[in-house]
GROMACS .gro file of C-alpha atoms in nm:
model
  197
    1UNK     CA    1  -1.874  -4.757   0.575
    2UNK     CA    2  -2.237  -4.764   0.567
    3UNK     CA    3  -2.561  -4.545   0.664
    4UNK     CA    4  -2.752  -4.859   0.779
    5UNK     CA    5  -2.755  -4.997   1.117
    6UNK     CA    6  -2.845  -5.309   1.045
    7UNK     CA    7  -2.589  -5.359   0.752
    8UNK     CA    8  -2.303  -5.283   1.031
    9UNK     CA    9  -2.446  -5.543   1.222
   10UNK     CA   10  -2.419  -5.754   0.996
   11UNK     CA   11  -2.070  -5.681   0.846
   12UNK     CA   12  -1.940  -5.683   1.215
   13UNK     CA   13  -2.067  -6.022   1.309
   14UNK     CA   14  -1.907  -6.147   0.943
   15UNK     CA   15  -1.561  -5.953   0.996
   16UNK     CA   16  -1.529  -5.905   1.379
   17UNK     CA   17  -1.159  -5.753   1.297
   18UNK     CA   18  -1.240  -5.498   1.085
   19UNK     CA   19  -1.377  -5.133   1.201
   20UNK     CA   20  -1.706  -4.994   1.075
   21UNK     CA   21  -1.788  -4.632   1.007
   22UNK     CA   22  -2.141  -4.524   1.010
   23UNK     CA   23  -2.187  -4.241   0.755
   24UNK     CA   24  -2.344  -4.217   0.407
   25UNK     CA   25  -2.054  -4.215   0.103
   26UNK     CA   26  -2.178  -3.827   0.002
   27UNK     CA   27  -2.010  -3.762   0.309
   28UNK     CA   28  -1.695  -3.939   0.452
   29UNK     CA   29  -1.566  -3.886   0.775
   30UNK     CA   30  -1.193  -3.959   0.667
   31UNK     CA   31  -0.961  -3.665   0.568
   32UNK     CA   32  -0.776  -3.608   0.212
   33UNK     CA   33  -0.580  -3.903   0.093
   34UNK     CA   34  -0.688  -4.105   0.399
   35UNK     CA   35  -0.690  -4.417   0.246
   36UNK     CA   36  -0.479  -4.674   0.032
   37UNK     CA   37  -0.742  -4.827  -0.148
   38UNK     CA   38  -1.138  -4.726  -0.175
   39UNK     CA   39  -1.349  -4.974  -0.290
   40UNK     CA   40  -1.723  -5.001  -0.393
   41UNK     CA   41  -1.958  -5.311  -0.421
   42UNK     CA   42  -2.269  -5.308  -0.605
   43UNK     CA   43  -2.442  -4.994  -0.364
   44UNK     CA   44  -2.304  -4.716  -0.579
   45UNK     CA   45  -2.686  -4.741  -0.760
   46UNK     CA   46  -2.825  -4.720  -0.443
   47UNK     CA   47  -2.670  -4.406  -0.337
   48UNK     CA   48  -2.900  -4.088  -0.343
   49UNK     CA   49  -2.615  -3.897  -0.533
   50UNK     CA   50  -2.379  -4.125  -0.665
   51UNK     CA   51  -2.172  -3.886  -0.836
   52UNK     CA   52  -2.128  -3.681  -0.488
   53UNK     CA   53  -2.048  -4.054  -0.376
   54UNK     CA   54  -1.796  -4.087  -0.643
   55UNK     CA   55  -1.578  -3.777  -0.539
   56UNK     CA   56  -1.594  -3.818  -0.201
   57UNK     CA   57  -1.418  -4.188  -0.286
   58UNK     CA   58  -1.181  -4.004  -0.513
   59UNK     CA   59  -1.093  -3.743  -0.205
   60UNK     CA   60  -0.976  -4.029   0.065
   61UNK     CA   61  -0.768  -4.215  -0.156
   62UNK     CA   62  -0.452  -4.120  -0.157
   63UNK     CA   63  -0.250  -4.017  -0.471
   64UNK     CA   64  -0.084  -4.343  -0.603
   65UNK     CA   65  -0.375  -4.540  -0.411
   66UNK     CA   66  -0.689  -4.758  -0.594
   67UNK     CA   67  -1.023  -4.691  -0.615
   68UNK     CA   68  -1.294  -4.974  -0.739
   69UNK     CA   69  -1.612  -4.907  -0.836
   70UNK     CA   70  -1.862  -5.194  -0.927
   71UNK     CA   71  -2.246  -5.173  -1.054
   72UNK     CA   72  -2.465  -5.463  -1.225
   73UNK     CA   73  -2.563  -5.471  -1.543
   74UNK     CA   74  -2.952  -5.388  -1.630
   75UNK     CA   75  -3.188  -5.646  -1.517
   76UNK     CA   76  -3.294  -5.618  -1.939
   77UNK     CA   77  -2.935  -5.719  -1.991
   78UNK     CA   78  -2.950  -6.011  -1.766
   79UNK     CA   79  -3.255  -6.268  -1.865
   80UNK     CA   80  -3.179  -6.520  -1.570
   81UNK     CA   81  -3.233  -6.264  -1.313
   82UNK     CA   82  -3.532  -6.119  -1.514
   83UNK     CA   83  -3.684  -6.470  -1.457
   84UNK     CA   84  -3.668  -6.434  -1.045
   85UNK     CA   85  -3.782  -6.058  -1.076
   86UNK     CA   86  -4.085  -6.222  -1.278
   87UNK     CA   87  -4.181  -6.470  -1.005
   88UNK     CA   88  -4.153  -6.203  -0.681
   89UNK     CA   89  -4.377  -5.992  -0.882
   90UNK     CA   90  -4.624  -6.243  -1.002
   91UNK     CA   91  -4.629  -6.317  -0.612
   92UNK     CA   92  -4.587  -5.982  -0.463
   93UNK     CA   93  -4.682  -5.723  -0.727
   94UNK     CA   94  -4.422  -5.529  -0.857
   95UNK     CA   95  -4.360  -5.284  -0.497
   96UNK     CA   96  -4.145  -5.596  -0.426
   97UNK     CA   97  -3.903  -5.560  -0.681
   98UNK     CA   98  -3.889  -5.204  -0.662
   99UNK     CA   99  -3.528  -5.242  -0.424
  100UNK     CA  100  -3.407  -5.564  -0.673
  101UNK     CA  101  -3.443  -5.342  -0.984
  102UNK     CA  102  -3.278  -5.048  -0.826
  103UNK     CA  103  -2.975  -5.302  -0.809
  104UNK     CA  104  -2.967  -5.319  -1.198
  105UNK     CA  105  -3.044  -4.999  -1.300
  106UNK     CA  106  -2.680  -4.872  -1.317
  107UNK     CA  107  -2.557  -5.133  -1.632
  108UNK     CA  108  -2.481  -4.876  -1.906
  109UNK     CA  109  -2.087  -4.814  -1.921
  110UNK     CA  110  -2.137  -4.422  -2.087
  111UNK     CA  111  -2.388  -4.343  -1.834
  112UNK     CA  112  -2.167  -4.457  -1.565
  113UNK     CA  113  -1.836  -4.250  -1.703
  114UNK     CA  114  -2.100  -3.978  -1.701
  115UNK     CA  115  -2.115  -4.029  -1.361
  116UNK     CA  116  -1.735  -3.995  -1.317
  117UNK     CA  117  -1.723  -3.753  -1.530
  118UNK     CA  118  -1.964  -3.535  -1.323
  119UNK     CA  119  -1.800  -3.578  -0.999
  120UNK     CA  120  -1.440  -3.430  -1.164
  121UNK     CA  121  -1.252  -3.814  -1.186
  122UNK     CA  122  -1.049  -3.816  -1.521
  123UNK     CA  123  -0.895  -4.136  -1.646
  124UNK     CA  124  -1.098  -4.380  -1.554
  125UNK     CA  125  -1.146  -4.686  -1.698
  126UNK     CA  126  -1.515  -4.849  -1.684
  127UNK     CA  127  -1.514  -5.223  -1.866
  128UNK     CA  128  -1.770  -5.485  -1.894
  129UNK     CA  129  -1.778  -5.819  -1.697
  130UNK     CA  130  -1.974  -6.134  -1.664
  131UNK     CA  131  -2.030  -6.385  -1.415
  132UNK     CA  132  -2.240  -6.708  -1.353
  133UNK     CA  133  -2.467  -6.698  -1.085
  134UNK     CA  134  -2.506  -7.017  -0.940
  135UNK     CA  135  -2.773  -7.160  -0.733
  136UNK     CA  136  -2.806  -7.551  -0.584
  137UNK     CA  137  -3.197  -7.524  -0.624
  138UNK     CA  138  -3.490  -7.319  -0.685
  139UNK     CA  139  -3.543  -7.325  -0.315
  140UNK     CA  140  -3.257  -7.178  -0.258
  141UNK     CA  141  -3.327  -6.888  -0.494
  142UNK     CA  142  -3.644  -6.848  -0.264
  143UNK     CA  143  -3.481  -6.861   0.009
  144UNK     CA  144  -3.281  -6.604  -0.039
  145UNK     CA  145  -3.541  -6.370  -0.175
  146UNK     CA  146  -3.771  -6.459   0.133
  147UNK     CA  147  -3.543  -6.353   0.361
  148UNK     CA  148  -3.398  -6.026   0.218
  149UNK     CA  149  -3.576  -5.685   0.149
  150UNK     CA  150  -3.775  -5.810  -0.157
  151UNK     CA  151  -4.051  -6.019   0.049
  152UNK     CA  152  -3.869  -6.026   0.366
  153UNK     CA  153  -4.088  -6.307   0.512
  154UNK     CA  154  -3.942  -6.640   0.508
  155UNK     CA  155  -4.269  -6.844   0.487
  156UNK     CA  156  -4.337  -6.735   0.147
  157UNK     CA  157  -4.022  -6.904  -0.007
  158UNK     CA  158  -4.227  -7.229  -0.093
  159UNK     CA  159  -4.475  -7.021  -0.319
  160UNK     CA  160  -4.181  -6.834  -0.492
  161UNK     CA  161  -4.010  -7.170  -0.525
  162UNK     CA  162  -4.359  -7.286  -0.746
  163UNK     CA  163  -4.329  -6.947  -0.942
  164UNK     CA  164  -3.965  -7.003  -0.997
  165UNK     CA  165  -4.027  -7.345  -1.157
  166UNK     CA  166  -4.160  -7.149  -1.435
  167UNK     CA  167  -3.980  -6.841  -1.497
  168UNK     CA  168  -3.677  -6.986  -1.421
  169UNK     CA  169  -3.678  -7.312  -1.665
  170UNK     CA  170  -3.428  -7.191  -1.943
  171UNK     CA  171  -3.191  -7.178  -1.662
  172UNK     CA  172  -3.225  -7.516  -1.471
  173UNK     CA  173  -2.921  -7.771  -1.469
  174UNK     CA  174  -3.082  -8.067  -1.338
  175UNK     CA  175  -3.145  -7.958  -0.995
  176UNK     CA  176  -2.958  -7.646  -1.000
  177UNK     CA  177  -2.972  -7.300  -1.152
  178UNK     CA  178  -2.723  -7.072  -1.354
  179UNK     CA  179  -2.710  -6.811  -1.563
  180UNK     CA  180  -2.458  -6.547  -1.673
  181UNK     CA  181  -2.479  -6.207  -1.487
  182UNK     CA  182  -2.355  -5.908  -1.671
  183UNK     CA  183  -2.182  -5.596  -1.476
  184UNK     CA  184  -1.955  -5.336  -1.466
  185UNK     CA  185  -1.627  -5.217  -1.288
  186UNK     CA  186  -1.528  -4.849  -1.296
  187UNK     CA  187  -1.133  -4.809  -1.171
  188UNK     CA  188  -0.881  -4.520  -1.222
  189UNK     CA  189  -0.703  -4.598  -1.509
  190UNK     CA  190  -0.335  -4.739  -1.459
  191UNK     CA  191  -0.162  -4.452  -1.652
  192UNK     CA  192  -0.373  -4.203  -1.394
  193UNK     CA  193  -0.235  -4.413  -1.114
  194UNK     CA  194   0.131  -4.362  -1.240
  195UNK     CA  195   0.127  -4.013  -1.280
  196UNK     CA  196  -0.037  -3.969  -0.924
  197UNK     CA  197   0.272  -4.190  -0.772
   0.00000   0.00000   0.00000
């Protein structure tokens, strides 16, 4: 499910077996208990109101069924990504990183079982996680900034590689990149799940 076009596109051309829904998650177009499992990636920040978004996940799946929420930490919270936020606005100004800072701005575990809380979900569990984000180069950092929503032009990924060579330095292995990426998964808790089956 998703409101975008082009994201449906794109899904469909990576998973031509699976069915897409157009609809925004305030709203699905599935009935009571439709579903087995309900899962969320990283968009639940993105959502105009994600607590709306969070009931309306609650409502498809059925009793006994899963539901996975995840969100990234803040971009404060998360120095490596900090560094490539640094760069596109050095390069862009900071209406470039409006979209990539939405992404983080979700990373507190109260405020998100606030969220929950507000949409009527009881025992849930929200816990803390952290990955390595790893990258071959700096160009392909660019790359993939150049090419999504944040500068969206592809030509540009040479000058963000030049900015990244600075604000990216405590992260460089060699020729590659890592850093540690902190986020968060919110999931009905298992006792919740056991009394629902």
């Amino acid at each position: 499910v998703d409101p975008s076009d082009a994201m449906l596109e794109r899904a469909g051309e990576r998973t031509p077996e699976a069915e897409f829904v157009q609809a925004g998650a305030e709203d699905l177009p599935f009935d009571d208990a439709h579903a087995d499992a309900v899962a969320s990636s990283f968009g639940l920040m993105f959502m105009d109101d994600p607590s709306a978004a969070l009931a309306e996940m609650a409502r498809v799946t059925r009793p006994g069924g899963r539901m996975v929420v995840s969100t990234w930490g803040h971009v404060d919270d998360c120095p490596g990504f900090a560094g490539i936020v640094a760069a596109i606005e050095f390069l862009k100004g900071s209406r470039a990183t409006e979209l990539l800072r939405t992404a983080f701005s979700m990373g507190d575990p109260d405020e998100l079982a606030e969220i929950a809380d507000d949409a009527g979900l009881d025992a849930v569990r929200v816990t803390s996680h952290t990955i390595d984000a790893e990258f071959d180069s700096l160009a392909d950092i660019a790359q993939a900034y150049c090419t999504s929503l944040a500068i969206g032009d592809p030509t540009e990924a040479v000058a963000l590689e030049g900015e990244l060579v600075r604000t990216m330095a405590p992260w460089m292995r060699g020729e590659s990149v890592a850093f540690p990426v902190p986020g968060l998964i919110l999931q009905r808790s298992e006792e919740h799940t056991s009394e629902l089956q």
